CSV table of C-alpha atoms in Angstrom, one decimal:
chain,number,residue,atom,x,y,z
A,121,UNK,CA,-68.9,-107.3,-22.8
A,122,UNK,CA,-70.4,-110.6,-23.9
A,123,UNK,CA,-69.0,-114.1,-24.7
A,124,UNK,CA,-69.7,-114.8,-28.3
A,125,UNK,CA,-71.3,-118.1,-27.4
A,126,UNK,CA,-73.7,-116.2,-25.1
A,127,UNK,CA,-75.0,-114.3,-28.1
A,128,UNK,CA,-75.5,-117.5,-30.2
A,129,UNK,CA,-77.9,-119.3,-27.8
A,130,UNK,CA,-81.1,-120.4,-29.5
A,131,UNK,CA,-79.6,-120.7,-33.0
A,132,UNK,CA,-78.0,-123.6,-34.9
A,133,UNK,CA,-74.5,-122.5,-36.1
A,134,UNK,CA,-71.0,-123.9,-37.0
A,135,UNK,CA,-67.8,-122.2,-35.8
A,136,UNK,CA,-65.6,-122.6,-38.8
A,137,UNK,CA,-62.8,-120.2,-37.6
A,138,UNK,CA,-61.6,-119.1,-34.2
A,139,UNK,CA,-63.4,-119.6,-30.9
A,140,UNK,CA,-66.9,-118.9,-29.6
A,141,UNK,CA,-65.4,-117.9,-26.2
A,142,UNK,CA,-64.2,-114.6,-27.6
A,143,UNK,CA,-65.3,-111.4,-25.9
A,144,UNK,CA,-67.6,-109.2,-27.9
A,145,UNK,CA,-68.1,-105.4,-27.3
A,146,UNK,CA,-71.2,-104.7,-29.5
A,147,UNK,CA,-73.4,-106.2,-32.2
A,148,UNK,CA,-73.3,-104.5,-35.6
A,149,UNK,CA,-75.0,-105.2,-38.9
A,150,UNK,CA,-73.9,-102.0,-40.7
A,151,UNK,CA,-70.3,-102.1,-42.0
A,152,UNK,CA,-70.0,-98.3,-41.5
A,153,UNK,CA,-70.5,-98.7,-37.7
A,154,UNK,CA,-67.8,-101.2,-36.9
A,155,UNK,CA,-66.2,-100.8,-33.5
A,156,UNK,CA,-63.3,-102.6,-31.9
A,157,UNK,CA,-64.2,-106.3,-30.9
A,158,UNK,CA,-67.7,-106.2,-32.3
A,159,UNK,CA,-69.6,-109.0,-33.8
A,160,UNK,CA,-70.5,-108.2,-37.4
A,161,UNK,CA,-73.6,-109.9,-39.0
A,162,UNK,CA,-73.3,-110.2,-42.8
A,163,UNK,CA,-76.8,-109.4,-44.0
A,164,UNK,CA,-77.8,-110.0,-47.7
A,165,UNK,CA,-79.8,-106.9,-48.6
A,166,UNK,CA,-81.7,-106.0,-51.8
A,167,UNK,CA,-78.9,-103.6,-52.9
A,168,UNK,CA,-75.8,-104.5,-50.9
A,169,UNK,CA,-74.5,-107.7,-49.5
A,170,UNK,CA,-72.7,-107.6,-46.0
A,171,UNK,CA,-70.6,-110.5,-46.9
A,172,UNK,CA,-68.7,-108.3,-49.4
A,173,UNK,CA,-67.5,-106.1,-46.5
A,174,UNK,CA,-66.2,-109.1,-44.4
A,175,UNK,CA,-62.5,-108.5,-44.8
A,176,UNK,CA,-62.8,-104.8,-44.4
A,177,UNK,CA,-64.7,-105.1,-41.1
A,178,UNK,CA,-62.0,-107.4,-39.7
A,179,UNK,CA,-59.4,-104.9,-40.6
A,180,UNK,CA,-61.4,-102.2,-38.7
A,181,UNK,CA,-61.5,-104.4,-35.6
A,182,UNK,CA,-64.4,-106.8,-35.8
A,183,UNK,CA,-63.8,-109.8,-33.5
A,184,UNK,CA,-66.4,-112.1,-35.0
A,185,UNK,CA,-68.3,-112.5,-38.2
A,186,UNK,CA,-71.7,-114.2,-38.6
A,187,UNK,CA,-72.1,-115.3,-42.2
A,188,UNK,CA,-74.3,-117.6,-44.4
A,189,UNK,CA,-71.9,-117.5,-47.3
A,190,UNK,CA,-68.2,-118.3,-47.6
A,191,UNK,CA,-66.0,-115.2,-47.0
A,192,UNK,CA,-62.4,-114.3,-47.2
A,193,UNK,CA,-61.1,-113.3,-43.8
A,194,UNK,CA,-57.5,-111.9,-43.6
A,195,UNK,CA,-55.3,-115.0,-43.0
A,196,UNK,CA,-53.2,-113.2,-40.3
A,197,UNK,CA,-56.3,-112.4,-38.1
A,198,UNK,CA,-57.8,-114.3,-35.2
A,199,UNK,CA,-61.3,-113.4,-36.2
A,200,UNK,CA,-64.1,-115.9,-35.2
A,201,UNK,CA,-66.3,-116.9,-38.2
A,202,UNK,CA,-69.8,-118.3,-37.3
A,203,UNK,CA,-71.8,-119.8,-40.3
A,204,UNK,CA,-75.6,-120.1,-40.1
A,205,UNK,CA,-78.2,-120.9,-42.5
A,206,UNK,CA,-79.8,-117.4,-42.6
A,207,UNK,CA,-78.1,-114.4,-41.1
A,208,UNK,CA,-81.3,-112.4,-40.8
A,209,UNK,CA,-82.9,-115.2,-38.7
A,210,UNK,CA,-79.7,-115.4,-36.6
A,211,UNK,CA,-79.6,-111.7,-36.1
A,212,UNK,CA,-83.0,-111.8,-34.5
A,213,UNK,CA,-81.9,-114.2,-31.8
A,214,UNK,CA,-78.5,-112.5,-31.4
A,215,UNK,CA,-80.2,-109.1,-31.0
A,216,UNK,CA,-82.6,-110.5,-28.3
A,217,UNK,CA,-79.7,-111.9,-26.4
A,218,UNK,CA,-77.6,-108.7,-26.7
A,219,UNK,CA,-80.5,-106.6,-25.2
A,220,UNK,CA,-81.2,-109.1,-22.6
A,221,UNK,CA,-84.4,-110.6,-23.9
A,222,UNK,CA,-86.7,-107.7,-23.0
A,223,UNK,CA,-89.7,-109.1,-24.9
A,224,UNK,CA,-89.8,-112.0,-22.4
A,225,UNK,CA,-90.9,-109.4,-19.7
A,226,UNK,CA,-93.3,-107.5,-22.0
A,227,UNK,CA,-96.6,-108.6,-23.3
A,228,UNK,CA,-96.1,-108.0,-27.1
A,229,UNK,CA,-99.3,-107.7,-29.2
A,230,UNK,CA,-98.7,-108.1,-33.0
A,231,UNK,CA,-101.2,-107.2,-35.7
A,232,UNK,CA,-101.0,-108.3,-39.3
A,233,UNK,CA,-103.3,-108.0,-42.3
A,234,UNK,CA,-103.6,-105.9,-45.4
A,235,UNK,CA,-105.8,-103.1,-43.8
A,236,UNK,CA,-106.5,-101.9,-40.4
A,237,UNK,CA,-103.2,-102.5,-38.7
A,238,UNK,CA,-102.2,-98.9,-37.9
A,239,UNK,CA,-105.7,-97.9,-36.6
A,240,UNK,CA,-106.0,-100.9,-34.5
A,241,UNK,CA,-102.6,-100.5,-32.8
A,242,UNK,CA,-103.6,-97.0,-31.8
A,243,UNK,CA,-107.1,-98.1,-30.6
A,244,UNK,CA,-105.6,-100.8,-28.5
A,245,UNK,CA,-102.9,-98.7,-27.0
A,246,UNK,CA,-105.5,-95.9,-26.2
A,247,UNK,CA,-107.7,-98.3,-24.4
A,248,UNK,CA,-104.9,-99.9,-22.4
A,249,UNK,CA,-103.4,-96.6,-21.4
A,250,UNK,CA,-106.8,-95.3,-20.3
A,251,UNK,CA,-107.0,-98.5,-18.1
A,252,UNK,CA,-103.7,-97.8,-16.4
A,253,UNK,CA,-101.3,-99.8,-18.5
A,254,UNK,CA,-98.1,-98.2,-19.9
A,255,UNK,CA,-97.9,-99.3,-23.5
A,256,UNK,CA,-95.3,-98.8,-26.1
A,257,UNK,CA,-96.2,-98.7,-30.0
A,258,UNK,CA,-94.4,-99.7,-33.1
A,259,UNK,CA,-95.9,-99.0,-36.4
A,260,UNK,CA,-96.0,-97.5,-39.9
A,261,UNK,CA,-96.2,-93.9,-38.6
A,262,UNK,CA,-94.0,-94.0,-35.6
A,263,UNK,CA,-92.6,-95.8,-32.6
A,264,UNK,CA,-93.8,-94.5,-29.2
A,265,UNK,CA,-91.6,-94.9,-26.1
A,266,UNK,CA,-92.9,-92.9,-23.2
A,267,UNK,CA,-93.0,-89.4,-24.4
A,268,UNK,CA,-90.8,-90.0,-27.3
A,269,UNK,CA,-92.3,-90.3,-30.9
A,270,UNK,CA,-89.7,-91.7,-33.3
A,271,UNK,CA,-90.7,-91.5,-37.1
A,272,UNK,CA,-90.8,-94.9,-38.6
A,273,UNK,CA,-88.7,-96.0,-41.6
A,274,UNK,CA,-90.3,-99.4,-41.9
A,275,UNK,CA,-93.6,-100.8,-40.6
A,276,UNK,CA,-91.7,-103.5,-38.8
A,277,UNK,CA,-88.1,-102.5,-37.9
A,278,UNK,CA,-85.0,-104.7,-38.4
A,279,UNK,CA,-84.8,-107.2,-35.5
A,280,UNK,CA,-81.8,-105.4,-33.9
A,281,UNK,CA,-83.7,-102.0,-33.8
A,282,UNK,CA,-86.9,-103.7,-32.7
A,283,UNK,CA,-85.1,-105.3,-29.7
A,284,UNK,CA,-83.4,-102.0,-28.9
A,285,UNK,CA,-86.9,-100.4,-28.8
A,286,UNK,CA,-88.2,-103.2,-26.6
A,287,UNK,CA,-85.3,-102.7,-24.2
A,288,UNK,CA,-86.0,-98.9,-24.0
A,289,UNK,CA,-89.7,-99.5,-23.5
A,290,UNK,CA,-88.9,-101.9,-20.6
A,291,UNK,CA,-86.7,-99.2,-19.1
A,292,UNK,CA,-89.5,-96.7,-19.6
A,293,UNK,CA,-91.8,-98.8,-17.5
A,294,UNK,CA,-94.0,-100.2,-20.3
A,295,UNK,CA,-95.8,-103.5,-19.6
A,296,UNK,CA,-97.3,-103.9,-23.0
A,297,UNK,CA,-96.2,-103.3,-26.6
A,298,UNK,CA,-98.6,-103.0,-29.5
A,299,UNK,CA,-97.0,-103.3,-32.9
A,300,UNK,CA,-97.8,-103.7,-36.6
A,301,UNK,CA,-96.3,-106.8,-38.1
A,302,UNK,CA,-95.8,-106.5,-41.9
A,303,UNK,CA,-95.6,-109.5,-44.1
A,304,UNK,CA,-92.1,-108.3,-45.2
A,305,UNK,CA,-91.1,-108.1,-41.5
A,306,UNK,CA,-92.2,-111.7,-41.1
A,307,UNK,CA,-90.5,-112.8,-44.3
A,308,UNK,CA,-87.3,-111.2,-43.3
A,309,UNK,CA,-87.4,-112.8,-39.7
A,310,UNK,CA,-87.5,-109.4,-38.0
A,311,UNK,CA,-89.9,-110.7,-35.4
A,312,UNK,CA,-88.0,-113.9,-34.5
A,313,UNK,CA,-86.3,-114.3,-31.2
A,314,UNK,CA,-89.4,-113.9,-28.9
A,315,UNK,CA,-92.9,-115.0,-28.6
A,316,UNK,CA,-96.0,-112.7,-29.0
A,317,UNK,CA,-98.6,-112.7,-26.3
A,318,UNK,CA,-101.3,-112.0,-28.8
A,319,UNK,CA,-101.2,-112.2,-32.7
A,320,UNK,CA,-104.1,-110.5,-34.6
A,321,UNK,CA,-105.2,-111.2,-38.1
A,322,UNK,CA,-107.4,-108.3,-39.7
A,323,UNK,CA,-107.9,-109.2,-43.3
A,324,UNK,CA,-106.2,-110.1,-46.6
A,325,UNK,CA,-106.3,-108.8,-50.1
A,326,UNK,CA,-103.7,-108.9,-52.9
A,327,UNK,CA,-101.0,-106.2,-52.0
A,328,UNK,CA,-97.2,-105.9,-51.8
A,329,UNK,CA,-96.6,-108.3,-54.7
A,330,UNK,CA,-93.8,-107.5,-57.0
A,331,UNK,CA,-90.0,-107.0,-57.0
A,332,UNK,CA,-88.3,-106.7,-53.6
A,333,UNK,CA,-91.6,-107.7,-52.0
A,334,UNK,CA,-93.6,-110.9,-52.5
A,335,UNK,CA,-93.4,-113.2,-55.5
A,336,UNK,CA,-97.2,-113.9,-55.5
A,337,UNK,CA,-100.3,-113.8,-53.4
A,338,UNK,CA,-99.6,-117.3,-52.0
A,339,UNK,CA,-96.3,-116.2,-50.6
A,340,UNK,CA,-97.8,-113.0,-49.2
A,341,UNK,CA,-100.5,-115.1,-47.5
A,342,UNK,CA,-98.1,-117.6,-46.1
A,343,UNK,CA,-95.8,-114.8,-44.7
A,344,UNK,CA,-98.9,-113.4,-42.8
A,345,UNK,CA,-99.5,-116.8,-41.4
A,346,UNK,CA,-96.1,-117.0,-39.8
A,347,UNK,CA,-97.4,-114.8,-37.0
A,348,UNK,CA,-99.6,-117.6,-35.6
A,349,UNK,CA,-96.6,-119.8,-35.2
A,350,UNK,CA,-95.0,-117.2,-33.0
A,351,UNK,CA,-97.8,-116.2,-30.6
A,352,UNK,CA,-99.5,-117.8,-27.6
A,353,UNK,CA,-103.1,-116.5,-28.6
A,354,UNK,CA,-104.4,-115.7,-32.0
A,355,UNK,CA,-107.3,-113.4,-32.5
A,356,UNK,CA,-108.7,-113.7,-36.0
A,357,UNK,CA,-111.3,-112.0,-38.3
A,358,UNK,CA,-113.8,-114.9,-38.8
A,359,UNK,CA,-115.4,-113.2,-41.8
A,360,UNK,CA,-112.3,-113.1,-43.9
A,361,UNK,CA,-112.3,-115.7,-46.7
A,362,UNK,CA,-108.5,-116.1,-46.3
A,363,UNK,CA,-108.5,-116.8,-42.6
A,364,UNK,CA,-108.4,-120.5,-42.8
A,365,UNK,CA,-105.3,-120.5,-45.2
A,366,UNK,CA,-103.5,-117.9,-43.1
A,367,UNK,CA,-104.0,-120.1,-40.0
A,368,UNK,CA,-102.5,-123.2,-41.7
A,369,UNK,CA,-99.9,-124.6,-39.3
A,370,UNK,CA,-100.8,-122.4,-36.4
A,371,UNK,CA,-99.4,-123.3,-33.0
A,372,UNK,CA,-101.5,-120.9,-30.9
A,373,UNK,CA,-104.9,-121.1,-29.2
A,374,UNK,CA,-107.6,-119.1,-31.1
A,375,UNK,CA,-110.3,-116.6,-30.7
A,376,UNK,CA,-112.5,-114.9,-33.4
A,377,UNK,CA,-114.2,-111.6,-34.1
A,378,UNK,CA,-116.5,-110.3,-36.9
A,379,UNK,CA,-120.1,-110.0,-37.8
A,380,UNK,CA,-120.7,-113.8,-37.8
A,381,UNK,CA,-122.5,-114.6,-34.6
A,382,UNK,CA,-120.4,-117.8,-34.2
A,383,UNK,CA,-117.5,-115.4,-33.3
A,384,UNK,CA,-116.3,-114.9,-29.8
A,385,UNK,CA,-116.8,-111.2,-30.2
A,386,UNK,CA,-119.4,-110.0,-32.8
A,387,UNK,CA,-121.1,-106.9,-33.8
A,388,UNK,CA,-124.8,-106.4,-34.5
A,389,UNK,CA,-127.4,-103.6,-34.6
A,390,UNK,CA,-125.2,-101.3,-36.6
A,391,UNK,CA,-126.5,-97.6,-37.0
A,392,UNK,CA,-124.6,-94.9,-39.0
A,393,UNK,CA,-124.0,-91.7,-36.9
A,394,UNK,CA,-123.9,-88.4,-38.8
A,395,UNK,CA,-123.2,-85.2,-37.0
A,396,UNK,CA,-122.1,-81.7,-38.2
A,397,UNK,CA,-118.6,-82.3,-39.7
A,398,UNK,CA,-118.4,-85.8,-38.2
A,399,UNK,CA,-119.3,-89.4,-39.3
A,400,UNK,CA,-119.3,-92.4,-37.1
A,401,UNK,CA,-121.0,-95.7,-36.4
A,402,UNK,CA,-122.9,-97.2,-33.4
A,403,UNK,CA,-123.2,-101.0,-32.7
A,404,UNK,CA,-123.7,-103.6,-30.1
A,405,UNK,CA,-121.1,-106.2,-29.0
A,406,UNK,CA,-122.3,-109.7,-28.5
A,407,UNK,CA,-120.5,-113.0,-27.5
A,408,UNK,CA,-118.0,-113.0,-24.7
A,409,UNK,CA,-118.8,-109.3,-24.0
A,410,UNK,CA,-122.2,-107.5,-24.3
A,411,UNK,CA,-122.4,-103.7,-24.4
A,412,UNK,CA,-123.0,-100.8,-26.8
A,413,UNK,CA,-120.3,-98.9,-28.6
A,414,UNK,CA,-119.9,-95.7,-30.7
A,415,UNK,CA,-116.8,-94.9,-32.7
A,416,UNK,CA,-116.2,-91.5,-34.3
A,417,UNK,CA,-115.1,-93.0,-37.7
A,418,UNK,CA,-117.4,-94.3,-40.4
A,419,UNK,CA,-117.9,-97.8,-41.9
A,420,UNK,CA,-117.8,-101.5,-41.3
A,421,UNK,CA,-114.0,-101.5,-41.2
A,422,UNK,CA,-114.2,-99.1,-38.2
A,423,UNK,CA,-116.4,-101.7,-36.4
A,424,UNK,CA,-113.8,-104.4,-37.2
A,425,UNK,CA,-111.0,-102.3,-35.8
A,426,UNK,CA,-113.0,-101.6,-32.6
A,427,UNK,CA,-114.0,-105.3,-32.2
A,428,UNK,CA,-110.3,-106.3,-32.5
A,429,UNK,CA,-109.4,-103.8,-29.7
A,430,UNK,CA,-112.3,-105.0,-27.5
A,431,UNK,CA,-111.2,-108.7,-28.0
A,432,UNK,CA,-107.6,-107.8,-27.0
A,433,UNK,CA,-108.4,-105.6,-24.1
A,434,UNK,CA,-110.7,-108.2,-22.6
A,435,UNK,CA,-107.6,-110.3,-21.9
A,436,UNK,CA,-106.2,-107.3,-19.9
A,437,UNK,CA,-109.5,-107.1,-17.7
A,438,UNK,CA,-110.3,-103.6,-19.0
A,439,UNK,CA,-113.7,-102.5,-17.8
A,440,UNK,CA,-116.6,-101.8,-20.3
A,441,UNK,CA,-116.8,-98.1,-19.4
A,442,UNK,CA,-113.1,-97.6,-20.0
A,443,UNK,CA,-113.4,-99.3,-23.4
A,444,UNK,CA,-116.4,-97.2,-24.4
A,445,UNK,CA,-114.8,-94.0,-23.5
A,446,UNK,CA,-111.4,-94.7,-25.1
A,447,UNK,CA,-113.1,-95.8,-28.4
A,448,UNK,CA,-115.2,-92.7,-28.5
A,449,UNK,CA,-112.2,-90.4,-28.1
A,450,UNK,CA,-109.5,-92.3,-30.1
A,451,UNK,CA,-108.2,-90.7,-33.2
A,452,UNK,CA,-105.4,-91.8,-35.5
A,453,UNK,CA,-103.5,-89.3,-37.6
A,454,UNK,CA,-104.2,-89.7,-41.3
A,455,UNK,CA,-106.6,-92.6,-40.9
A,456,UNK,CA,-110.2,-91.3,-41.6
A,457,UNK,CA,-109.2,-88.2,-39.7
A,458,UNK,CA,-111.9,-85.6,-39.6
A,459,UNK,CA,-110.7,-82.0,-39.8
A,460,UNK,CA,-113.2,-79.3,-38.6
A,461,UNK,CA,-113.7,-76.9,-41.4
A,462,UNK,CA,-117.5,-76.3,-41.7
A,463,UNK,CA,-120.7,-77.4,-40.1
A,464,UNK,CA,-122.1,-77.6,-43.7
A,465,UNK,CA,-119.9,-80.3,-45.0
A,466,UNK,CA,-117.4,-83.0,-43.8
A,467,UNK,CA,-113.7,-82.9,-44.7
A,468,UNK,CA,-111.4,-85.9,-43.8
A,469,UNK,CA,-107.9,-86.9,-44.5
A,470,UNK,CA,-107.0,-90.6,-45.2
A,471,UNK,CA,-103.9,-92.5,-46.3
A,472,UNK,CA,-105.8,-94.5,-49.0
A,473,UNK,CA,-103.0,-94.7,-51.6
A,474,UNK,CA,-103.9,-97.6,-53.8
A,475,UNK,CA,-107.1,-98.7,-55.6
A,476,UNK,CA,-108.1,-101.2,-53.0
A,477,UNK,CA,-108.0,-98.9,-50.0
A,478,UNK,CA,-109.6,-96.0,-52.0
A,479,UNK,CA,-112.5,-98.2,-53.2
A,480,UNK,CA,-113.1,-99.4,-49.6
A,481,UNK,CA,-113.0,-95.8,-48.3
A,482,UNK,CA,-115.2,-94.2,-50.9
A,483,UNK,CA,-117.8,-97.1,-50.8
A,484,UNK,CA,-118.0,-96.7,-47.1
A,485,UNK,CA,-118.6,-92.9,-47.3
A,486,UNK,CA,-121.2,-93.4,-50.0
A,487,UNK,CA,-123.3,-95.3,-47.3
A,488,UNK,CA,-123.7,-91.9,-45.5
A,489,UNK,CA,-125.6,-90.5,-48.5
A,490,UNK,CA,-123.7,-87.3,-49.0
A,491,UNK,CA,-125.1,-84.6,-51.3
A,492,UNK,CA,-121.8,-85.0,-53.2
A,493,UNK,CA,-118.8,-87.2,-52.6
A,494,UNK,CA,-115.6,-85.3,-53.5
A,495,UNK,CA,-112.3,-87.1,-53.8
A,496,UNK,CA,-108.9,-85.2,-54.0
A,497,UNK,CA,-105.9,-87.3,-54.6
A,498,UNK,CA,-102.6,-87.8,-56.6
A,499,UNK,CA,-100.3,-90.7,-57.1
A,500,UNK,CA,-96.6,-91.3,-56.3
A,501,UNK,CA,-93.9,-90.9,-58.9
A,502,UNK,CA,-91.5,-93.8,-59.8
A,503,UNK,CA,-94.2,-96.3,-58.9
A,504,UNK,CA,-96.5,-98.5,-61.0
A,505,UNK,CA,-98.5,-96.7,-63.6
A,506,UNK,CA,-101.2,-99.4,-63.2
A,507,UNK,CA,-102.0,-98.0,-59.8
A,508,UNK,CA,-102.7,-94.6,-61.2
A,509,UNK,CA,-105.0,-96.0,-63.8
A,510,UNK,CA,-106.9,-98.1,-61.2
A,511,UNK,CA,-107.1,-95.2,-58.6
A,512,UNK,CA,-108.5,-92.9,-61.3
A,513,UNK,CA,-111.1,-95.4,-62.4
A,514,UNK,CA,-112.2,-96.0,-58.7
A,515,UNK,CA,-112.5,-92.3,-58.0
A,516,UNK,CA,-114.4,-91.8,-61.2
A,517,UNK,CA,-116.7,-94.6,-60.3
A,518,UNK,CA,-117.5,-93.7,-56.7
A,519,UNK,CA,-117.0,-90.0,-56.4
A,520,UNK,CA,-119.2,-87.3,-57.9
A,521,UNK,CA,-116.2,-85.1,-58.4
A,522,UNK,CA,-112.5,-86.0,-58.5
A,523,UNK,CA,-109.9,-83.3,-57.9
A,524,UNK,CA,-106.7,-84.6,-59.5
A,525,UNK,CA,-103.5,-83.1,-58.0
A,526,UNK,CA,-99.9,-84.0,-57.0
A,527,UNK,CA,-98.8,-86.4,-54.4
A,528,UNK,CA,-95.0,-87.4,-54.1
A,529,UNK,CA,-93.9,-86.9,-57.7
A,530,UNK,CA,-90.3,-88.0,-56.8
A,531,UNK,CA,-88.3,-87.9,-60.1
A,532,UNK,CA,-91.3,-87.8,-62.4
A,533,UNK,CA,-93.1,-84.7,-63.7
A,534,UNK,CA,-96.4,-84.2,-61.7
A,535,UNK,CA,-98.3,-83.4,-65.0
A,536,UNK,CA,-97.3,-86.8,-66.4
A,537,UNK,CA,-98.6,-88.6,-63.4
A,538,UNK,CA,-101.9,-86.6,-63.6
A,539,UNK,CA,-102.4,-87.6,-67.2
A,540,UNK,CA,-102.2,-91.3,-66.2
A,541,UNK,CA,-104.7,-90.7,-63.4
A,542,UNK,CA,-107.0,-88.9,-65.9
A,543,UNK,CA,-106.7,-92.0,-68.2
A,544,UNK,CA,-108.4,-94.1,-65.5
A,545,UNK,CA,-111.1,-91.5,-64.7
A,546,UNK,CA,-112.0,-91.3,-68.4
A,547,UNK,CA,-113.0,-94.9,-68.4
A,548,UNK,CA,-115.9,-93.8,-66.3
A,549,UNK,CA,-118.5,-91.0,-66.4
A,550,UNK,CA,-117.0,-89.4,-63.4
A,551,UNK,CA,-116.5,-85.6,-63.4
A,552,UNK,CA,-113.0,-84.2,-62.6
A,553,UNK,CA,-110.9,-81.1,-62.3
A,554,UNK,CA,-107.1,-80.9,-62.5
A,555,UNK,CA,-105.2,-78.8,-60.1
A,556,UNK,CA,-101.6,-79.7,-59.9
A,557,UNK,CA,-100.6,-77.6,-56.7
A,558,UNK,CA,-102.0,-79.5,-53.8
A,559,UNK,CA,-102.6,-76.5,-51.6
A,560,UNK,CA,-104.5,-74.9,-54.4
A,561,UNK,CA,-106.5,-78.2,-54.9
A,562,UNK,CA,-107.5,-78.3,-51.2
A,563,UNK,CA,-108.5,-74.6,-51.4
A,564,UNK,CA,-110.7,-75.4,-54.4
A,565,UNK,CA,-112.3,-78.3,-52.5
A,566,UNK,CA,-113.1,-76.1,-49.4
A,567,UNK,CA,-114.2,-73.1,-51.3
A,568,UNK,CA,-116.7,-75.2,-53.4
A,569,UNK,CA,-117.9,-77.4,-50.5
A,570,UNK,CA,-121.7,-77.5,-50.4
A,571,UNK,CA,-124.2,-78.5,-47.7
A,572,UNK,CA,-124.1,-82.2,-47.1
A,573,UNK,CA,-120.9,-82.8,-49.1
A,574,UNK,CA,-118.2,-85.3,-47.9
A,575,UNK,CA,-114.7,-84.3,-49.1
A,576,UNK,CA,-111.9,-86.8,-48.7
A,577,UNK,CA,-108.2,-85.8,-49.1
A,578,UNK,CA,-106.6,-89.1,-50.0
A,579,UNK,CA,-103.2,-90.5,-50.3
A,580,UNK,CA,-101.0,-88.4,-47.9
A,581,UNK,CA,-102.6,-89.4,-44.6
A,582,UNK,CA,-100.0,-89.0,-41.8
A,583,UNK,CA,-97.2,-87.9,-44.2
A,584,UNK,CA,-96.1,-84.3,-43.5
A,585,UNK,CA,-93.9,-83.9,-46.6
A,586,UNK,CA,-93.9,-83.9,-50.4
A,587,UNK,CA,-91.0,-85.6,-52.1
A,588,UNK,CA,-89.8,-83.8,-55.3
A,589,UNK,CA,-86.5,-84.6,-57.1
A,590,UNK,CA,-85.1,-86.5,-54.1
A,591,UNK,CA,-85.9,-83.8,-51.6
A,592,UNK,CA,-88.6,-84.0,-48.9
A,593,UNK,CA,-90.3,-80.6,-48.5
A,594,UNK,CA,-92.5,-79.9,-45.5
A,595,UNK,CA,-96.2,-80.2,-46.4
A,596,UNK,CA,-98.7,-81.2,-43.9
A,597,UNK,CA,-102.4,-81.2,-45.1
A,598,UNK,CA,-103.5,-80.0,-41.7
A,599,UNK,CA,-101.3,-77.0,-41.9
A,600,UNK,CA,-102.5,-76.3,-45.5
A,601,UNK,CA,-106.0,-76.4,-44.4
A,602,UNK,CA,-105.3,-74.0,-41.4
A,603,UNK,CA,-103.5,-71.6,-43.8
A,604,UNK,CA,-106.4,-71.7,-46.2
A,605,UNK,CA,-108.9,-70.9,-43.6
A,606,UNK,CA,-106.7,-68.1,-42.2
A,607,UNK,CA,-106.4,-66.6,-45.6
A,608,UNK,CA,-110.1,-66.8,-46.3
A,609,UNK,CA,-110.8,-65.1,-42.9
A,610,UNK,CA,-108.4,-62.3,-43.6
A,611,UNK,CA,-110.0,-61.6,-47.0
A,612,UNK,CA,-113.4,-61.1,-45.4
């Protein structure tokens, strides 16, 4: 049990009814999970408002309410009502107190930016674990706590869940947590209530702008910058044109990385690595560290990801040999993931699911001078049609052959989505084939692969399902590839 006032430490509030000395059993922000003597936080969501359930939660046994609006509490109740400016902000501090401030005893590393967050979290965790640290991870794909892998609902969980994870990581013996920090998570105060040991900025391009996201690019940029008012050390991509604006108002000390030789950690002497069924890049690190690195993924963005990990791990006294070994063996599911199929051509899976990420990926693969660059992708239903036109145009421009297929059609007809994609491709001179069934499309790509080809399956990445009419059906591209290869073997 907690005293209500103990949970409110660190926030500004007004007790407008009852007493803050009241005993609290649990903290709850979902009205369906009310228990006797709990403290209920009224959150304003996009679809529902917790304030509308205030009276109901009191009748169910809530002992205290935290609100930002006026609510009608039953007149005959002795409920405590605490008013704050923003209940989401308050929830972060209340949650931290409820779980005993676990982040104060962990070194939390937060990574924000448009691209590179997921890969970089795994790289950093891989290096730290190889050096003997026990590290938790929170990100787009999953949360990792010891041997547990918990599928993610949001890139950055709600503050209550995040603090719960921190507590479990501490109990599991973790010393470090590496986490993705989404702009929405910063906007909605999910990362308040603690201080990051290190904050990282990767890059910034227009994204997540629209209803229920960010009003415009300026807001998106400003939200990214909030991380650098919540960390002790900021490690920033010096090459990104938006870095200066993102850092406005920062309160942390700074280090930089990039290709610019003024950076604290910089890359030089890049060489493309091309092996049977594998693409990579070799480079030399300069600045505060000096050694050679090879990573088994292609492109300049792979260098940026590796540099970030090197900069972070330098603050944990990780030896050069451990960094080199970990970078060479690190793989991230669905992020430029090479799948061994043939020594004649290279096949990879990537999560590129918008025009910006697809263009970056295909332009990178072009640098490896493939005989043909083949791009297989679809687009999600009940999403912007503009994304379909743009992705079609990008693939038509950069790929020698586009295989248009289905992704997550949701409540739309797959063929209608495909027609939109084809509209974009037809703005170019790119060749394409249309195969609606994704397994058949992948089989076509494999069966028609030629010596020197690079084949990329884009859009699904780490996802292991296909969403149709509100139902998620199992569909993992790695499983589909294995089935196709087994079927071809049997037919020989």
